[in-house]
Coordinates of C-alpha atoms and ligand atoms in Angstrom, one line a residue:
X1 CA -129.6 90.5 -183.5
X2 CA -132.5 87.7 -183.8
X3 CA -134.1 86.5 -180.7
X4 CA -136.0 83.2 -181.2
X5 CA -139.8 84.1 -180.6
X6 CA -141.9 82.5 -178.0
X7 CA -144.1 80.5 -180.0
X8 CA -140.3 79.0 -181.3
X9 CA -139.4 78.2 -178.0
X10 CA -142.4 76.9 -176.7
X11 CA -142.2 73.9 -179.8
X12 CA -138.5 73.6 -179.3
X13 CA -136.9 70.5 -177.2
X14 CA -133.5 71.2 -177.7
X15 CA -131.2 68.9 -175.9
X16 CA -128.4 71.2 -176.0
X17 CA -128.5 74.9 -175.7
X18 CA -126.3 76.5 -178.6
X19 CA -127.1 80.2 -178.1
X20 CA -124.6 82.8 -177.6
X21 CA -125.2 84.2 -174.1
X22 CA -125.5 87.5 -175.6
X23 CA -128.4 86.5 -177.2
X24 CA -129.9 85.1 -173.5
X25 CA -131.9 87.3 -171.3
X26 CA -132.3 85.8 -167.5
X27 CA -135.3 87.2 -165.3
X28 CA -133.1 87.5 -162.1
X29 CA -135.8 87.6 -159.6
X30 CA -134.7 89.0 -155.8
X31 CA -131.7 90.8 -158.2
X32 CA -131.4 93.3 -155.5
X33 CA -130.7 91.2 -152.9
X34 CA -127.0 90.2 -151.7
X35 CA -126.7 86.9 -154.0
X36 CA -128.8 88.1 -156.7
X37 CA -127.1 91.2 -157.2
X38 CA -123.6 89.4 -157.2
X39 CA -125.2 86.6 -159.7
X40 CA -126.6 89.5 -162.1
X41 CA -122.7 91.2 -162.0
X42 CA -121.6 87.5 -163.0
X43 CA -124.2 87.2 -165.7
X44 CA -123.5 90.9 -167.2
X45 CA -120.2 89.9 -167.2
X46 CA -120.7 86.7 -169.1
X47 CA -122.7 88.1 -171.8
X48 CA -126.0 88.0 -170.6
X49 CA -128.7 90.4 -170.7
X50 CA -130.7 91.0 -167.3
X51 CA -133.7 91.7 -166.1
X52 CA -134.1 92.4 -162.4
X53 CA -137.3 92.2 -160.6
X54 CA -137.0 92.9 -156.8
X55 CA -139.8 94.5 -153.9
X56 CA -137.4 96.0 -152.1
X57 CA -138.7 94.7 -149.1
X58 CA -135.0 93.3 -148.0
X59 CA -132.7 95.6 -150.4
X60 CA -132.0 98.5 -152.2
X61 CA -132.4 99.9 -155.7
X62 CA -129.0 101.6 -155.0
X63 CA -127.4 97.6 -155.6
X64 CA -129.1 97.5 -159.0
X65 CA -127.5 100.8 -159.5
X66 CA -124.0 99.3 -158.4
X67 CA -124.3 96.2 -160.8
X68 CA -124.6 98.4 -163.5
X69 CA -121.8 100.5 -163.0
X70 CA -119.2 97.5 -162.4
X71 CA -120.4 96.0 -165.2
X72 CA -120.8 99.1 -167.6
X73 CA -123.7 97.3 -169.0
X74 CA -127.5 98.2 -169.0
X75 CA -129.7 96.3 -166.3
X76 CA -133.6 96.2 -166.8
X77 CA -135.1 97.0 -163.2
X78 CA -138.8 96.4 -162.2
X79 CA -139.8 97.3 -159.0
X80 CA -142.3 94.7 -157.8
X81 CA -144.2 92.1 -156.1
X82 CA -144.1 88.3 -157.5
X83 CA -147.2 87.3 -155.1
X84 CA -148.9 89.5 -157.4
X85 CA -149.8 87.4 -160.7
X86 CA -150.3 90.3 -163.1
X87 CA -146.7 91.5 -161.7
X88 CA -145.7 88.4 -163.0
X89 CA -147.3 87.9 -166.0
X90 CA -146.9 91.8 -167.3
X91 CA -143.2 90.9 -167.1
X92 CA -143.3 88.0 -169.2
X93 CA -145.6 89.9 -171.4
X94 CA -143.3 92.6 -172.1
X95 CA -139.8 91.1 -172.0
X96 CA -138.1 88.4 -174.1
X97 CA -137.4 86.0 -171.3
X98 CA -135.0 82.9 -171.6
X99 CA -134.7 81.6 -168.5
X100 CA -135.2 82.6 -164.9
X101 CA -132.8 82.5 -161.6
X102 CA -135.2 82.6 -158.9
X103 CA -133.8 84.2 -155.3
X104 CA -136.5 86.5 -154.5
X105 CA -138.0 85.4 -151.3
X106 CA -138.0 85.7 -147.1
X107 CA -134.9 83.9 -145.9
X108 CA -135.1 84.6 -141.9
X109 CA -135.2 81.4 -139.9
X110 CA -136.3 82.6 -136.3
X111 CA -138.7 85.5 -138.1
X112 CA -140.6 82.3 -140.2
X113 CA -141.2 80.8 -136.9
X114 CA -143.1 83.8 -135.4
X115 CA -144.8 84.9 -139.2
X116 CA -145.1 81.4 -140.6
X117 CA -148.0 82.6 -143.0
X118 CA -146.3 85.0 -144.3
X119 CA -143.1 82.9 -145.5
X120 CA -145.6 80.5 -146.5
X121 CA -147.4 82.7 -148.4
X122 CA -144.7 85.2 -149.7
X123 CA -142.5 82.0 -150.9
X124 CA -144.9 79.6 -152.2
X125 CA -146.8 82.2 -154.2
X126 CA -144.3 84.1 -155.6
X127 CA -142.8 80.6 -156.8
X128 CA -146.3 79.5 -158.5
X129 CA -146.6 82.9 -160.1
X130 CA -143.6 82.3 -161.7
X131 CA -143.7 78.9 -162.7
X132 CA -147.3 79.4 -164.4
X133 CA -145.8 82.4 -166.2
X134 CA -142.5 80.2 -167.5
X135 CA -145.3 77.5 -168.6
X136 CA -147.4 79.8 -170.4
X137 CA -144.8 81.6 -172.0
X138 CA -142.9 78.7 -173.0
X139 CA -139.8 79.2 -170.6
X140 CA -138.6 76.0 -169.1
X141 CA -135.1 76.9 -167.9
X142 CA -135.3 77.7 -163.8
X143 CA -132.4 77.9 -161.3
X144 CA -133.8 78.0 -158.2
X145 CA -132.3 79.0 -154.9
X146 CA -132.7 76.0 -152.1
X147 CA -131.0 75.8 -148.8
X148 CA -128.6 73.3 -147.1
X149 CA -131.4 73.7 -144.4
X150 CA -133.7 71.2 -146.6
X151 CA -131.0 68.6 -144.9
X152 CA -132.1 69.7 -141.3
X153 CA -129.7 68.2 -138.6
X154 CA -128.0 65.5 -141.4
X155 CA -127.3 62.0 -140.0
X156 CA -123.6 61.8 -141.9
X157 CA -121.3 64.8 -143.1
X158 CA -120.4 65.8 -145.3
X159 CA -123.6 66.0 -147.2
X160 CA -124.5 64.2 -150.3
X161 CA -127.8 65.2 -152.5
X162 CA -129.0 61.8 -152.0
X163 CA -129.2 62.6 -148.0
X164 CA -132.7 62.6 -146.0
X165 CA -134.5 65.7 -146.8
X166 CA -136.3 67.6 -143.7
X167 CA -136.8 70.8 -142.1
X168 CA -137.7 72.2 -138.6
X169 CA -138.7 75.8 -139.3
X170 CA -141.0 77.4 -141.9
X171 CA -138.4 78.5 -143.8
X172 CA -136.8 75.1 -144.6
X173 CA -140.5 74.0 -145.3
X174 CA -141.0 76.4 -147.9
X175 CA -137.8 75.7 -149.4
X176 CA -138.6 71.8 -149.3
X177 CA -142.2 72.4 -150.4
X178 CA -140.7 74.4 -153.5
X179 CA -138.2 71.7 -154.5
X180 CA -141.2 69.3 -154.2
X181 CA -143.3 71.3 -156.4
X182 CA -140.3 71.8 -159.1
X183 CA -139.8 68.1 -159.1
X184 CA -143.7 67.4 -159.6
X185 CA -143.6 70.2 -162.7
X186 CA -140.3 68.7 -164.0
X187 CA -142.1 65.2 -164.3
X188 CA -145.0 66.5 -165.8
X189 CA -143.4 67.7 -169.4
X190 CA -139.8 67.2 -170.5
X191 CA -139.0 70.4 -171.4
X192 CA -138.4 71.9 -167.9
X193 CA -134.8 72.1 -166.7
X194 CA -134.9 72.7 -163.0
X195 CA -131.6 73.1 -161.0
X196 CA -132.3 73.3 -157.5
X197 CA -128.9 75.0 -155.8
X198 CA -128.7 74.0 -152.3
X199 CA -126.3 76.9 -150.6
X200 CA -124.7 76.0 -147.4
X201 CA -123.3 79.5 -146.0
X202 CA -122.8 82.5 -148.6
X203 CA -120.2 85.1 -147.1
X204 CA -118.2 87.6 -148.6
X205 CA -118.7 90.5 -151.1
X206 CA -117.7 91.8 -154.5
X207 CA -114.0 92.5 -154.5
X208 CA -114.7 96.0 -155.5
X209 CA -115.6 96.4 -152.0
X210 CA -119.0 98.5 -153.5
X211 CA -121.4 95.4 -153.1
X212 CA -122.6 93.2 -150.4
X213 CA -124.6 92.1 -147.5
X214 CA -126.9 94.8 -146.1
X215 CA -129.0 92.8 -143.6
X216 CA -131.6 95.1 -141.9
X217 CA -131.3 95.4 -138.0
X218 CA -129.5 92.9 -136.3
X219 CA -127.8 90.3 -138.6
X220 CA -128.9 86.5 -137.6
X221 CA -125.8 85.3 -139.5
X222 CA -121.9 84.9 -138.4
X223 CA -120.2 87.0 -140.4
X224 CA -122.0 89.8 -141.0
X225 CA -122.5 90.1 -136.9
X226 CA -118.8 89.4 -136.8
X227 CA -118.5 92.3 -139.4
X228 CA -120.6 94.9 -137.4
X229 CA -118.5 94.1 -134.5
X230 CA -115.2 94.9 -136.3
X231 CA -116.3 98.2 -137.6
X232 CA -117.7 99.4 -134.3
X233 CA -121.5 99.2 -135.0
X234 CA -122.1 96.3 -132.1
X235 CA -119.8 95.4 -129.2
X236 CA -119.0 92.0 -129.3
X237 CA -119.9 88.4 -130.7
X238 CA -121.9 86.2 -128.7
X239 CA -120.6 82.7 -129.8
X240 CA -123.7 80.3 -129.3
X241 CA -122.7 77.2 -127.5
X242 CA -119.2 75.5 -127.1
X243 CA -120.0 72.3 -126.3
X244 CA -120.7 70.7 -129.4
X245 CA -119.1 67.8 -131.0
X246 CA -116.9 70.1 -132.8
X247 CA -112.8 69.9 -132.6
X248 CA -113.0 73.3 -130.5
X249 CA -116.6 73.0 -129.4
X250 CA -118.2 75.9 -131.6
X251 CA -120.6 75.3 -134.6
X252 CA -118.9 74.2 -137.8
X253 CA -120.2 75.2 -141.1
X254 CA -119.4 75.3 -144.9
X255 CA -118.9 79.0 -146.0
X256 CA -118.5 79.8 -149.5
X257 CA -117.3 83.0 -151.3
X258 CA -121.0 85.0 -152.5
X259 CA -118.8 85.4 -156.2
X260 CA -117.9 81.2 -156.1
X261 CA -121.9 81.1 -155.5
X262 CA -122.6 83.7 -158.1
X263 CA -120.8 81.7 -160.9
X264 CA -122.4 78.3 -159.8
X265 CA -126.0 79.7 -161.3
X266 CA -124.2 80.4 -164.6
X267 CA -122.8 77.1 -164.6
X268 CA -126.4 75.8 -163.5
X269 CA -128.0 77.8 -166.3
X270 CA -125.4 76.0 -168.8
X271 CA -127.0 72.6 -167.9
X272 CA -128.7 70.3 -170.1
X273 CA -130.0 66.6 -170.0
X274 CA -131.9 66.4 -166.6
X275 CA -135.5 67.7 -165.9
X276 CA -135.0 68.4 -162.0
X277 CA -131.6 68.0 -160.3
X278 CA -130.3 69.2 -156.7
X279 CA -126.8 70.7 -156.5
X280 CA -125.3 71.1 -153.3
X281 CA -122.9 74.5 -153.5
X282 CA -120.4 74.7 -151.0
X283 CA -116.4 74.2 -150.6
X284 CA -116.8 70.8 -148.6
X285 CA -114.0 72.7 -146.0
X286 CA -115.8 73.0 -142.5
X287 CA -114.6 76.3 -140.0
X288 CA -115.7 77.1 -136.5
X289 CA -117.4 80.2 -135.0
X290 CA -114.0 80.6 -133.3
X291 CA -112.3 80.1 -136.3
X292 CA -114.4 83.0 -138.4
X293 CA -114.1 84.9 -135.7
X294 CA -110.0 84.7 -135.9
X295 CA -110.2 85.1 -139.7
X296 CA -112.1 88.2 -139.4
X297 CA -109.6 89.8 -136.7
X298 CA -106.4 89.0 -139.4
X299 CA -108.6 90.3 -142.5
X300 CA -109.5 93.3 -140.5
X301 CA -106.6 94.3 -138.3
X302 CA -109.3 94.6 -135.6
X303 CA -109.6 92.9 -132.2
X304 CA -112.8 91.0 -132.2
X305 CA -114.2 90.9 -128.8
X306 CA -116.5 87.6 -128.3
X307 CA -118.1 86.1 -125.3
X308 CA -119.1 82.5 -125.2
X309 CA -123.0 81.7 -124.8
X310 CA -125.9 79.4 -124.8
X311 CA -126.4 77.4 -127.8
X312 CA -129.3 79.0 -130.4
X313 CA -132.1 76.9 -130.6
X314 CA -132.2 74.8 -133.6
X315 CA -128.8 75.0 -134.2
X316 CA -127.0 71.9 -135.3
X317 CA -123.1 71.1 -134.6
X318 CA -121.9 71.0 -138.4
X319 CA -123.0 71.5 -141.6
X320 CA -120.6 70.3 -144.4
X321 CA -121.5 70.1 -148.1
X322 CA -120.1 67.4 -150.3
X323 CA -119.6 69.5 -153.6
X324 CA -119.1 66.2 -155.9
X325 CA -122.0 66.1 -158.2
X326 CA -122.0 70.4 -158.8
X327 CA -117.9 69.7 -159.6
X328 CA -118.8 66.8 -162.0
X329 CA -121.6 66.9 -163.5
X330 CA -121.6 71.6 -163.8
X331 CA -118.1 71.7 -164.0
X332 CA -117.8 74.1 -161.0
X333 CA -116.1 74.7 -158.0
X334 CA -115.8 76.9 -155.1
X335 CA -112.3 78.0 -155.1
X336 CA -111.9 81.4 -153.1
X337 CA -110.3 80.5 -149.5
X338 CA -111.6 81.8 -146.4
X339 CA -109.4 84.8 -145.9
X340 CA -110.6 85.9 -149.5
X341 CA -114.0 85.5 -148.5
X342 CA -113.6 87.9 -145.1
X343 CA -111.0 90.5 -146.7
X344 CA -113.5 90.8 -149.3
X345 CA -116.4 91.3 -146.3
X346 CA -114.3 93.5 -144.5
X347 CA -113.5 96.0 -147.5
X348 CA -117.2 96.0 -148.3
X349 CA -118.0 96.4 -144.5
X350 CA -115.3 99.1 -143.6
X351 CA -116.0 101.0 -146.9
X352 CA -119.8 101.1 -146.2
X353 CA -120.3 100.9 -142.3
X354 CA -124.3 101.5 -143.2
X355 CA -124.2 99.2 -145.9
X356 CA -126.5 101.1 -148.8
X357 CA -127.4 103.6 -146.8
X358 CA -123.6 105.0 -146.4
X359 CA -123.2 106.7 -149.4
X360 CA -126.8 108.2 -149.5
X361 CA -127.3 109.8 -146.0
X362 CA -124.6 111.9 -146.6
Ligands
LIG401 P1 -131.8 88.5 -149.5 O1 -133.3 88.9 -148.7 O2 -130.8 89.7 -149.8 O3 -132.3 88.6 -151.2 C1 -133.9 88.3 -151.7 C2 -134.8 89.4 -152.2 O4 -135.9 89.0 -152.6 C3 -134.1 90.9 -152.0 O5 -133.8 92.1 -152.2 C4 -136.0 91.2 -151.5 O6 -136.2 92.3 -151.6 C5 -136.5 90.4 -152.7 N1 -138.1 89.8 -152.1 C6 -138.9 89.3 -151.4 N2 -140.0 89.1 -151.3 C7 -140.1 89.3 -153.0 C8 -141.1 89.6 -153.5 N3 -142.7 88.8 -152.9 N4 -141.2 89.7 -154.5 C9 -140.5 90.5 -155.3 N5 -139.1 90.6 -154.6 C10 -139.1 90.0 -153.5 O7 -131.5 87.3 -150.0 P2 -130.5 86.7 -150.2 O8 -129.0 86.1 -149.1 O9 -129.9 87.0 -151.3 O10 -130.8 85.3 -150.6 C11 -131.5 84.9 -151.4 C12 -132.3 83.6 -151.8 O11 -131.2 82.4 -151.5 C13 -133.4 83.5 -151.3 O12 -134.5 82.5 -151.7 C14 -133.0 82.5 -149.6 O13 -133.7 81.7 -149.2 C15 -131.6 81.7 -150.5 N6 -130.7 81.2 -149.4 C16 -130.2 82.5 -148.9 C17 -128.9 82.0 -148.2 C18 -128.0 83.3 -147.2 O14 -127.4 82.5 -146.4 N7 -127.9 84.2 -147.4 C19 -128.7 80.7 -147.8 C20 -129.5 79.6 -148.5 C21 -130.8 80.1 -149.4
LIG402 C1 -128.3 79.9 -141.0 C2 -129.8 79.6 -140.7 C3 -130.0 78.6 -142.2 C4 -129.3 79.1 -143.3 C5 -128.4 79.6 -143.0 C6 -127.6 80.0 -144.3 C7 -130.8 79.9 -138.3 C8 -131.2 79.2 -137.4 N1 -130.5 79.0 -139.8 O1 -127.7 79.0 -140.6 O2 -131.3 78.3 -142.2 O3 -129.5 77.8 -144.2 O4 -128.1 80.6 -142.1 O5 -127.7 81.4 -144.7 O6 -130.7 80.6 -138.4 N2 -123.3 82.1 -134.3 C9 -122.8 82.6 -133.3 N3 -123.2 84.1 -133.1 C10 -124.0 84.7 -133.9 C11 -124.5 83.9 -135.2 C12 -124.5 82.7 -135.5 O7 -121.8 82.0 -133.0 O8 -124.0 85.9 -133.7 C13 -123.1 80.6 -134.9 C14 -124.0 79.6 -135.1 O9 -124.5 79.2 -133.9 C15 -123.4 78.6 -136.3 C16 -122.7 79.4 -136.9 O10 -122.2 80.6 -136.0 O11 -122.4 77.7 -135.7 C17 -122.9 79.9 -138.5 O12 -124.4 81.1 -137.9 P1 -125.2 81.4 -139.4 O13 -124.2 82.0 -140.0 O14 -126.7 82.0 -138.6 O15 -125.3 80.0 -140.3 P2 -126.4 78.7 -140.0 O16 -126.6 78.5 -138.3 O17 -125.6 77.4 -140.5

């Protein structure tokens, strides 16, 4: 099977990508992480070749092994730090890359407030190195992990992509800056084809129970915390505020199954026609904190203790996607229901109570 040479790709401005998936190699940065590993599985299952680059700063090489095991496919794994431009250049020099899905980065809001320089350096420099290497190697298809955090505290919900963009913390600022960089880069050259995917709240795990979210330390996010209570690693859930303007007073979010999210990336890879477009990836349905705790109890069969606590600084009452643009332009829809999200999360958590360390510790 002949791959298009780099020189050919540089010269081609093709409105339609007619090449079969088995001919297309996707560089997945951060592919050992939570969303990246699930996306790597989906890509391999659909016939793409996959190269993962990850520095394992927030993940385990075991996740990459599981990706290979689940799909029965070879995955090229390069352990490397994308803030080092020589690493990025060597990845492009030694592999025939057709498109990039860029997950790698730091993602904890509270930590970003304490260590802003580390967040700006890691997230911005990684992306700059990647964009420069793509441009000089004639690779113009990029899918970037943005976040609903770019909407800040929205004026209205559900939130359309046209809503005002604003952020309240350094993590969110890096997402917005990277979106701006992508818009400028795409405006400079019509060959760019960039999808900015604004994720709402990814949860759940691969249905095999072998791949899932494995946060370091105390989880910041609700579902991993609830699951660790259910499995007995933590005593109770603190419900951050019950006086919001929501039906039961607790925060409402748009939870999306990580497998649906992964499939959204493949839909974006197939997209043609616009240089740089943003898409909300969410379900459009909201669940409160108390509804999540109840659904997690039902999924696990474990009574999950909780206590009402103060609001978490910076939290908003309701975040809900308007996913119409992704539904119509990408032909993608998130259809896994909340009980499936929590059943899959529980299968992963109960089978691997200590995450990826579970099967290597004994
Ligand atoms: P994750 O931490 O599990 O995955 C990120 C991966 O990037 C990790 O494996 C980490 O080791 C790697 N990495 C970090 N810095 C790197 C560097 N300098 N070089 C190479 N690799 C590096 O996070 P995730 O939940 O899978 O999130 C993936 C992306 O999606 C992130 O950009 C995140 O900001 C974004 N996002 C996540 C959520 C969420 O709730 N999980 C929501 C919105 C957006
Ligand atoms: C968090 C991030 C946000 C990111 C999003 C998706 C913060 C401040 N914001 O938002 O930038 O885009 O995740 O990954 O971290 N809750 C509890 N108890 C807990 C944990 C959470 O009650 O122990 C509540 C929260 O107040 C919120 C809901 O559960 O109402 C969901 O919280 P979380 O999973 O952290 O997601 P977000 O707040 O949406």
